mmCIF file of C-alpha atoms in Angstrom:
data_model
loop_
_atom_site.group_PDB
_atom_site.id
_atom_site.type_symbol
_atom_site.label_atom_id
_atom_site.label_comp_id
_atom_site.label_asym_id
_atom_site.label_seq_id
_atom_site.Cartn_x
_atom_site.Cartn_y
_atom_site.Cartn_z
ATOM 1 C CA MET A 582 -18.740 15.687 -7.770
ATOM 2 C CA SER A 583 -17.452 13.627 -10.685
ATOM 3 C CA LEU A 584 -16.777 16.669 -12.869
ATOM 4 C CA PHE A 585 -16.464 19.797 -10.723
ATOM 5 C CA LYS A 586 -14.275 20.476 -7.726
ATOM 6 C CA ILE A 587 -16.586 20.591 -4.728
ATOM 7 C CA PRO A 588 -16.609 23.955 -2.890
ATOM 8 C CA VAL A 589 -15.277 23.790 0.647
ATOM 9 C CA SER A 590 -18.426 25.304 2.128
ATOM 10 C CA VAL A 591 -20.643 22.744 0.386
ATOM 11 C CA ALA A 592 -18.507 19.802 1.490
ATOM 12 C CA LYS A 593 -18.493 20.990 5.098
ATOM 13 C CA ARG A 594 -22.269 21.453 5.026
ATOM 14 C CA ILE A 595 -22.818 17.905 3.747
ATOM 15 C CA GLU A 596 -20.421 16.467 6.314
ATOM 16 C CA LYS A 597 -22.266 18.337 9.053
ATOM 17 C CA LEU A 598 -25.524 16.695 7.973
ATOM 18 C CA GLN A 599 -23.823 13.296 7.992
ATOM 19 C CA ARG A 600 -22.386 13.827 11.483
ATOM 20 C CA ASN A 601 -25.695 15.036 12.890
ATOM 21 C CA PHE A 602 -27.495 12.002 11.490
ATOM 22 C CA LEU A 603 -24.841 9.575 12.732
ATOM 23 C CA TRP A 604 -24.696 10.856 16.296
ATOM 24 C CA GLY A 605 -28.208 12.259 16.702
ATOM 25 C CA GLY A 606 -30.348 9.936 14.591
ATOM 26 C CA VAL A 607 -33.625 11.225 13.182
ATOM 27 C CA GLY A 608 -34.489 13.267 16.269
ATOM 28 C CA ASP A 609 -33.528 16.814 17.154
ATOM 29 C CA ASP A 610 -31.375 15.844 20.123
ATOM 30 C CA ILE A 611 -27.726 16.863 19.931
ATOM 31 C CA LYS A 612 -25.391 14.093 21.070
ATOM 32 C CA ILE A 613 -21.685 14.108 21.777
ATOM 33 C CA PRO A 614 -19.570 12.445 19.025
ATOM 34 C CA LEU A 615 -17.942 9.281 20.313
ATOM 35 C CA VAL A 616 -15.000 9.281 17.884
ATOM 36 C CA SER A 617 -13.433 11.752 15.477
ATOM 37 C CA TRP A 618 -14.894 12.143 12.001
ATOM 38 C CA ASN A 619 -11.591 11.075 10.482
ATOM 39 C CA LYS A 620 -11.917 7.764 12.328
ATOM 40 C CA VAL A 621 -15.458 7.363 11.008
ATOM 41 C CA CYS A 622 -14.106 7.741 7.452
ATOM 42 C CA THR A 623 -11.454 5.081 8.031
ATOM 43 C CA PRO A 624 -12.080 1.757 6.173
ATOM 44 C CA PHE A 625 -13.664 -1.203 7.964
ATOM 45 C CA THR A 626 -10.411 -3.156 7.776
ATOM 46 C CA GLN A 627 -8.716 -0.485 9.883
ATOM 47 C CA GLY A 628 -11.390 -0.082 12.533
ATOM 48 C CA GLY A 629 -13.536 2.664 10.983
ATOM 49 C CA LEU A 630 -17.053 2.811 9.593
ATOM 50 C CA GLY A 631 -16.024 3.222 5.962
ATOM 51 C CA VAL A 632 -17.886 6.522 5.435
ATOM 52 C CA ARG A 633 -16.401 8.333 2.453
ATOM 53 C CA ASP A 634 -14.471 11.536 2.999
ATOM 54 C CA LEU A 635 -16.118 13.991 0.586
ATOM 55 C CA PHE A 636 -12.968 16.000 -0.132
ATOM 56 C CA VAL A 637 -10.928 12.889 -0.906
ATOM 57 C CA PHE A 638 -13.710 11.192 -2.856
ATOM 58 C CA ASN A 639 -14.124 14.288 -5.014
ATOM 59 C CA LYS A 640 -10.400 14.210 -5.857
ATOM 60 C CA ALA A 641 -10.625 10.519 -6.743
ATOM 61 C CA LEU A 642 -13.560 11.171 -9.076
ATOM 62 C CA LEU A 643 -11.735 14.024 -10.800
ATOM 63 C CA GLY A 644 -8.746 11.739 -11.282
ATOM 64 C CA LYS A 645 -10.833 9.815 -13.792
ATOM 65 C CA TRP A 646 -10.616 12.788 -16.188
ATOM 66 C CA LEU A 647 -6.830 12.979 -15.846
ATOM 67 C CA TRP A 648 -6.703 9.317 -16.787
ATOM 68 C CA ARG A 649 -9.054 9.748 -19.731
ATOM 69 C CA PHE A 650 -6.984 12.662 -21.057
ATOM 70 C CA GLY A 651 -3.972 10.357 -21.221
ATOM 71 C CA VAL A 652 -5.690 7.414 -22.912
ATOM 72 C CA GLU A 653 -8.457 8.917 -25.078
ATOM 73 C CA VAL A 654 -6.133 10.650 -27.517
ATOM 74 C CA SER A 655 -8.665 10.775 -30.360
ATOM 75 C CA LYS A 656 -11.548 12.350 -28.432
ATOM 76 C CA PHE A 657 -12.738 15.786 -29.477
ATOM 77 C CA TRP A 658 -12.857 17.186 -25.922
ATOM 78 C CA ARG A 659 -9.193 16.257 -25.475
ATOM 79 C CA TRP A 660 -8.241 18.067 -28.697
ATOM 80 C CA VAL A 661 -9.965 21.203 -27.425
ATOM 81 C CA LEU A 662 -8.134 21.152 -24.086
ATOM 82 C CA ALA A 663 -4.789 20.385 -25.733
ATOM 83 C CA ALA A 664 -5.251 23.276 -28.170
ATOM 84 C CA LYS A 665 -6.264 25.687 -25.415
ATOM 85 C CA TYR A 666 -3.631 24.907 -22.788
ATOM 86 C CA GLY A 667 -0.971 22.931 -24.658
ATOM 87 C CA VAL A 668 0.460 19.593 -23.546
ATOM 88 C CA THR A 669 3.548 18.600 -21.615
ATOM 89 C CA GLY A 670 5.324 15.464 -20.479
ATOM 90 C CA GLY A 671 4.788 13.492 -23.667
ATOM 91 C CA GLY A 672 1.192 14.623 -24.068
ATOM 92 C CA TRP A 673 -0.182 12.803 -21.034
ATOM 93 C CA CYS A 674 -1.500 16.017 -19.481
ATOM 94 C CA THR A 675 -1.998 19.691 -20.289
ATOM 95 C CA ARG A 676 0.212 22.473 -19.136
ATOM 96 C CA PRO A 677 -0.730 23.932 -15.736
ATOM 97 C CA VAL A 678 -3.786 26.187 -15.884
ATOM 98 C CA ARG A 679 -2.664 29.540 -14.546
ATOM 99 C CA GLY A 680 -4.311 32.881 -14.031
ATOM 100 C CA SER A 681 -7.544 33.878 -12.356
ATOM 101 C CA HIS A 682 -9.444 33.735 -15.653
ATOM 102 C CA GLY A 683 -8.649 30.109 -16.480
ATOM 103 C CA CYS A 684 -11.447 27.638 -16.998
ATOM 104 C CA SER A 685 -12.519 26.662 -13.479
ATOM 105 C CA LEU A 686 -13.587 23.195 -14.646
ATOM 106 C CA TRP A 687 -10.231 21.974 -15.998
ATOM 107 C CA LYS A 688 -8.281 24.080 -13.525
ATOM 108 C CA GLY A 689 -9.888 22.194 -10.658
ATOM 109 C CA ILE A 690 -9.172 18.848 -12.310
ATOM 110 C CA MET A 691 -5.524 19.673 -13.025
ATOM 111 C CA ALA A 692 -5.030 20.700 -9.392
ATOM 112 C CA ASN A 693 -4.832 16.970 -8.598
ATOM 113 C CA TRP A 694 -2.133 16.143 -11.153
ATOM 114 C CA ASP A 695 0.760 16.109 -8.670
ATOM 115 C CA VAL A 696 -1.007 13.453 -6.594
ATOM 116 C CA PHE A 697 -2.285 11.533 -9.610
ATOM 117 C CA GLN A 698 1.096 11.152 -11.308
ATOM 118 C CA ARG A 699 2.547 9.323 -8.300
ATOM 119 C CA TYR A 700 0.560 6.249 -9.263
ATOM 120 C CA ILE A 701 1.124 6.070 -13.007
ATOM 121 C CA VAL A 702 3.831 4.088 -14.782
ATOM 122 C CA PHE A 703 4.600 3.629 -18.455
ATOM 123 C CA GLU A 704 4.959 0.666 -20.759
ATOM 124 C CA VAL A 705 7.502 1.766 -23.327
ATOM 125 C CA GLY A 706 7.107 1.014 -27.021
ATOM 126 C CA LYS A 707 8.570 3.587 -29.368
ATOM 127 C CA GLY A 708 9.646 5.741 -26.451
ATOM 128 C CA ASP A 709 8.656 9.028 -28.076
ATOM 129 C CA LYS A 710 6.208 9.946 -25.276
ATOM 130 C CA VAL A 711 8.123 8.770 -22.216
ATOM 131 C CA ARG A 712 10.889 10.856 -20.661
ATOM 132 C CA PHE A 713 13.980 8.841 -19.844
ATOM 133 C CA TRP A 714 14.827 10.399 -16.482
ATOM 134 C CA HIS A 715 11.539 11.793 -15.185
ATOM 135 C CA ASP A 716 8.901 9.154 -15.980
ATOM 136 C CA LYS A 717 8.502 5.820 -14.206
ATOM 137 C CA TRP A 718 9.162 3.098 -16.763
ATOM 138 C CA CYS A 719 11.847 0.986 -15.018
ATOM 139 C CA GLY A 720 9.831 0.275 -11.898
ATOM 140 C CA ASP A 721 7.927 2.196 -9.251
ATOM 141 C CA ARG A 722 10.445 5.057 -9.211
ATOM 142 C CA SER A 723 11.926 7.263 -11.882
ATOM 143 C CA LEU A 724 15.584 6.957 -12.840
ATOM 144 C CA LYS A 725 16.066 10.503 -11.598
ATOM 145 C CA ASP A 726 15.070 9.361 -8.095
ATOM 146 C CA ASP A 727 16.946 6.046 -8.191
ATOM 147 C CA PHE A 728 20.181 7.517 -9.604
ATOM 148 C CA PRO A 729 20.230 11.218 -8.651
ATOM 149 C CA HIS A 730 24.011 11.442 -9.043
ATOM 150 C CA LEU A 731 23.903 10.183 -12.626
ATOM 151 C CA PHE A 732 20.996 12.482 -13.375
ATOM 152 C CA GLU A 733 23.088 15.480 -12.336
ATOM 153 C CA CYS A 734 25.886 14.310 -14.645
ATOM 154 C CA SER A 735 23.620 13.722 -17.654
ATOM 155 C CA ARG A 736 23.703 15.945 -20.737
ATOM 156 C CA ASP A 737 20.125 15.036 -21.675
ATOM 157 C CA ARG A 738 18.041 15.513 -18.544
ATOM 158 C CA GLU A 739 14.816 16.228 -20.432
ATOM 159 C CA ALA A 740 15.326 13.674 -23.212
ATOM 160 C CA PHE A 741 12.708 11.181 -24.328
ATOM 161 C CA ILE A 742 13.651 7.528 -24.566
ATOM 162 C CA ASP A 743 13.595 7.312 -28.366
ATOM 163 C CA SER A 744 16.155 10.133 -28.665
ATOM 164 C CA LEU A 745 18.666 8.102 -26.640
ATOM 165 C CA PHE A 746 18.579 5.114 -28.982
ATOM 166 C CA SER A 747 20.790 4.553 -32.009
ATOM 167 C CA HIS A 748 20.572 1.957 -34.798
ATOM 168 C CA PRO A 749 24.174 0.924 -35.545
ATOM 169 C CA ASN A 750 23.378 -2.441 -37.141
ATOM 170 C CA GLY A 751 20.180 -1.702 -38.959
ATOM 171 C CA VAL A 752 16.638 -0.763 -38.186
ATOM 172 C CA GLU A 753 15.932 -3.862 -36.059
ATOM 173 C CA THR A 754 18.671 -3.158 -33.500
ATOM 174 C CA ARG A 755 18.597 -0.372 -30.920
ATOM 175 C CA GLU A 756 21.366 0.559 -28.510
ATOM 176 C CA TRP A 757 21.539 3.119 -25.731
ATOM 177 C CA GLN A 758 23.532 6.277 -26.473
ATOM 178 C CA LEU A 759 23.757 8.212 -23.203
ATOM 179 C CA GLN A 760 26.063 11.177 -22.758
ATOM 180 C CA PHE A 761 27.446 12.523 -19.488
ATOM 181 C CA VAL A 762 29.320 15.725 -18.728
ATOM 182 C CA ARG A 763 32.419 13.904 -17.432
ATOM 183 C CA ASN A 764 34.064 10.528 -17.050
ATOM 184 C CA PHE A 765 33.292 8.549 -13.932
ATOM 185 C CA ASN A 766 35.649 7.838 -11.050
ATOM 186 C CA ASP A 767 36.568 4.376 -9.816
ATOM 187 C CA TRP A 768 34.257 4.625 -6.813
ATOM 188 C CA GLU A 769 31.344 5.334 -9.169
ATOM 189 C CA VAL A 770 31.811 2.248 -11.355
ATOM 190 C CA ASP A 771 29.449 0.000 -9.365
ATOM 191 C CA MET A 772 26.703 2.605 -9.497
ATOM 192 C CA VAL A 773 27.103 3.065 -13.253
ATOM 193 C CA ALA A 774 27.106 -0.701 -13.800
ATOM 194 C CA ALA A 775 23.873 -1.076 -11.807
ATOM 195 C CA PHE A 776 22.328 1.737 -13.827
ATOM 196 C CA PHE A 777 23.130 0.188 -17.206
ATOM 197 C CA ASN A 778 22.095 -3.282 -16.057
ATOM 198 C CA LEU A 779 18.705 -1.869 -15.107
ATOM 199 C CA ILE A 780 18.002 0.000 -18.335
ATOM 200 C CA HIS A 781 19.234 -2.915 -20.470
ATOM 201 C CA SER A 782 16.846 -5.249 -18.638
ATOM 202 C CA LYS A 783 13.954 -2.849 -19.328
ATOM 203 C CA SER A 784 14.828 -1.983 -22.921
ATOM 204 C CA PRO A 785 11.686 -1.946 -25.111
ATOM 205 C CA VAL A 786 11.452 -4.852 -27.522
ATOM 206 C CA HIS A 787 8.569 -3.811 -29.770
ATOM 207 C CA GLU A 788 8.193 -0.377 -31.335
ATOM 208 C CA SER A 789 4.513 -0.001 -30.493
ATOM 209 C CA ASP A 790 2.854 3.050 -28.979
ATOM 210 C CA ASP A 791 3.756 4.000 -25.426
ATOM 211 C CA VAL A 792 1.055 3.092 -22.911
ATOM 212 C CA ILE A 793 0.151 4.617 -19.560
ATOM 213 C CA LYS A 794 -0.558 2.176 -16.704
ATOM 214 C CA TRP A 795 -2.197 2.544 -13.295
ATOM 215 C CA SER A 796 0.232 1.096 -10.748
ATOM 216 C CA LEU A 797 -2.406 0.443 -8.061
ATOM 217 C CA LYS A 798 -4.235 -2.176 -10.142
ATOM 218 C CA LYS A 799 -2.827 -5.378 -11.590
ATOM 219 C CA ASN A 800 -4.588 -4.854 -14.911
ATOM 220 C CA GLY A 801 -3.098 -1.350 -15.208
ATOM 221 C CA THR A 802 -6.473 0.388 -15.591
ATOM 222 C CA PHE A 803 -7.451 3.399 -13.501
ATOM 223 C CA ASP A 804 -9.811 2.679 -10.630
ATOM 224 C CA ILE A 805 -11.539 5.332 -8.488
ATOM 225 C CA ARG A 806 -11.565 3.156 -5.398
ATOM 226 C CA SER A 807 -7.818 2.501 -5.452
ATOM 227 C CA PHE A 808 -7.105 6.199 -6.006
ATOM 228 C CA TYR A 809 -9.372 7.133 -3.096
ATOM 229 C CA GLN A 810 -7.581 4.706 -0.789
ATOM 230 C CA ALA A 811 -4.188 5.936 -1.960
ATOM 231 C CA ILE A 812 -5.053 9.584 -1.266
ATOM 232 C CA ARG A 813 -6.260 8.712 2.218
ATOM 233 C CA GLY A 814 -3.157 6.626 2.772
ATOM 234 C CA SER A 815 -5.284 3.621 3.636
ATOM 235 C CA VAL A 816 -4.340 1.021 1.049
ATOM 236 C CA SER A 817 -4.904 -2.294 2.794
ATOM 237 C CA ASN A 818 -4.684 -5.960 1.864
ATOM 238 C CA GLY A 819 -7.667 -6.787 4.033
ATOM 239 C CA PHE A 820 -7.452 -8.948 7.132
ATOM 240 C CA PRO A 821 -4.023 -8.509 8.797
ATOM 241 C CA GLY A 822 -3.522 -12.262 9.009
ATOM 242 C CA LYS A 823 -2.879 -12.379 5.266
ATOM 243 C CA GLU A 824 0.335 -10.433 5.834
ATOM 244 C CA PHE A 825 1.861 -13.285 7.854
ATOM 245 C CA GLY A 826 3.534 -16.317 6.387
ATOM 246 C CA GLU A 827 2.262 -19.880 6.696
ATOM 247 C CA LEU A 828 2.497 -21.223 10.243
ATOM 248 C CA ARG A 829 4.989 -24.023 10.814
ATOM 249 C CA CYS A 830 2.968 -25.770 13.517
ATOM 250 C CA SER A 831 -0.619 -26.708 14.299
ATOM 251 C CA GLY A 832 -3.009 -24.358 16.044
ATOM 252 C CA GLU A 833 -2.783 -23.766 19.799
ATOM 253 C CA ASN A 834 -5.254 -25.374 22.223
ATOM 254 C CA VAL A 835 -5.828 -25.459 25.961
ATOM 255 C CA ALA A 836 -4.341 -28.924 26.457
ATOM 256 C CA HIS A 837 -1.053 -27.979 24.811
ATOM 257 C CA LEU A 838 -0.918 -24.553 26.425
ATOM 258 C CA LEU A 839 -1.383 -25.770 30.012
ATOM 259 C CA LEU A 840 -0.112 -29.370 29.874
ATOM 260 C CA HIS A 841 1.910 -30.554 26.909
ATOM 261 C CA CYS A 842 4.280 -27.732 25.996
ATOM 262 C CA LEU A 843 7.839 -28.062 27.260
ATOM 263 C CA VAL A 844 7.575 -25.501 30.068
ATOM 264 C CA ALA A 845 4.155 -26.647 31.308
ATOM 265 C CA ARG A 846 5.144 -30.331 31.200
ATOM 266 C CA GLU A 847 8.201 -29.720 33.397
ATOM 267 C CA LEU A 848 6.191 -27.728 35.920
ATOM 268 C CA TRP A 849 3.404 -30.318 36.125
ATOM 269 C CA SER A 850 5.946 -33.121 36.492
ATOM 270 C CA TYR A 851 7.519 -31.280 39.394
ATOM 271 C CA VAL A 852 4.154 -30.831 41.131
ATOM 272 C CA PHE A 853 3.064 -34.442 40.634
ATOM 273 C CA ARG A 854 6.394 -35.775 41.888
ATOM 274 C CA ARG A 855 5.971 -33.765 45.065
ATOM 275 C CA PHE A 856 2.679 -35.559 45.674
ATOM 276 C CA GLY A 857 3.915 -38.987 44.612
ATOM 277 C CA VAL A 858 1.932 -39.236 41.385
ATOM 278 C CA ASP A 859 3.212 -40.813 38.156
ATOM 279 C CA TRP A 860 1.458 -39.245 35.178
ATOM 280 C CA VAL A 861 1.079 -39.412 31.405
ATOM 281 C CA ILE A 862 -1.743 -36.978 30.622
ATOM 282 C CA ARG A 863 -3.441 -36.810 27.243
ATOM 283 C CA ASP A 864 -6.432 -34.726 28.260
ATOM 284 C CA PRO A 865 -6.953 -32.225 31.127
ATOM 285 C CA SER A 866 -9.936 -34.224 32.408
ATOM 286 C CA TRP A 867 -7.624 -37.151 33.203
ATOM 287 C CA ILE A 868 -6.057 -35.241 36.083
ATOM 288 C CA ILE A 869 -9.009 -36.107 38.339
ATOM 289 C CA TRP A 870 -8.695 -39.783 37.459
ATOM 290 C CA LEU A 871 -4.948 -39.830 38.076
ATOM 291 C CA VAL A 872 -5.131 -38.290 41.535
ATOM 292 C CA GLY A 873 -8.175 -40.286 42.600
ATOM 293 C CA GLY A 874 -6.100 -42.611 44.754
ATOM 294 C CA THR A 875 -4.039 -39.946 46.487
ATOM 295 C CA GLY A 876 -6.694 -39.080 49.008
ATOM 296 C CA LEU A 877 -8.951 -36.075 49.308
ATOM 297 C CA ALA A 878 -6.544 -34.006 51.370
ATOM 298 C CA SER A 879 -3.646 -34.541 48.948
ATOM 299 C CA MET A 880 -5.868 -33.787 45.967
ATOM 300 C CA ILE A 881 -7.038 -30.521 47.548
ATOM 301 C CA ARG A 882 -3.498 -29.466 48.325
ATOM 302 C CA MET A 883 -2.278 -30.370 44.835
ATOM 303 C CA PHE A 884 -5.037 -28.550 42.997
ATOM 304 C CA GLY A 885 -4.704 -25.620 45.335
ATOM 305 C CA THR A 886 -1.349 -25.204 43.642
ATOM 306 C CA SER A 887 -2.902 -25.208 40.137
ATOM 307 C CA PRO A 888 -3.925 -21.516 39.850
ATOM 308 C CA CYS A 889 -0.418 -20.430 40.771
ATOM 309 C CA LEU A 890 1.014 -22.999 38.382
ATOM 310 C CA HIS A 891 -1.194 -21.763 35.531
ATOM 311 C CA ASP A 892 0.025 -18.213 36.139
ATOM 312 C CA VAL A 893 3.638 -19.378 35.972
ATOM 313 C CA VAL A 894 2.973 -21.244 32.720
ATOM 314 C CA LEU A 895 1.346 -18.242 31.062
ATOM 315 C CA MET A 896 4.033 -15.792 32.193
ATOM 316 C CA LYS A 897 6.736 -18.154 31.002
ATOM 317 C CA GLY A 898 4.998 -18.522 27.665
ATOM 318 C CA GLU A 899 5.038 -14.764 27.092
ATOM 319 C CA LYS A 900 8.819 -14.727 27.363
ATOM 320 C CA GLN A 901 9.515 -17.776 25.199
ATOM 321 C CA SER A 902 8.369 -19.082 21.863
ATOM 322 C CA TYR A 903 6.891 -22.382 23.042
ATOM 323 C CA PHE A 904 3.285 -21.181 22.677
#
């Protein structure tokens, strides 16, 4: 699975064995599936069992070879593929493998390129291998996608970054030399200014080799697990609580919920006043002590009101932000 594209019939056969084992166990009894297989393949953090989807996992494994083609420029196997199919896009991948007689091995790997390239970015050095408009080097999106209007007006839509630099004051200095098919209107000035501010802030400082980076990992190195999660659309930060900011108050408890919050306090005060009780309650267990002198009948009547009062407190809390 890490080198060849898995045949559909083989993948379905393996998944059938997995399903039969999961729902039927080791016996021969056929049991009804309780949830869909797609749900079973969902990660633990999203309520699934974390079983790997074979089709997706196979694509993630093959993505490793697309990554290695871009970074292992001196390897003999890469030279062979580049000579056979040619390279495109700055040499980060081969040209598409076409025809029914193409090598099935590399043809199956290249079939994932459109998905793979969504998650690669470039660190620009010399700029001779990174396309100015099409490659992602100014952020998570290409300049073509961020400024489609300027892309349509450009004279150099397929240019590489190094071809758009000039050296007016010597070798050490580089300035952008972009050409457009027309002058811009007044209503386009803000857009043009934002465009030039962006590319000036991302201008390469050192003329080193261009480097490919994996955007799903902080260290920029390709990772099969992150690619698998990205293909399934299940990239997660783990427990959902991490997505919320720091709370501005202490944790909730029963005493605050039913006694000390603003709404509950007003309701309890009203009830106690009706029965002639003065109260300052610090713990729910003190209620018995406070009403001890009111008589059994009054205590029964007062606490007969409590279930209804609790319901009012909870319903009120759902509508307001006191809890």
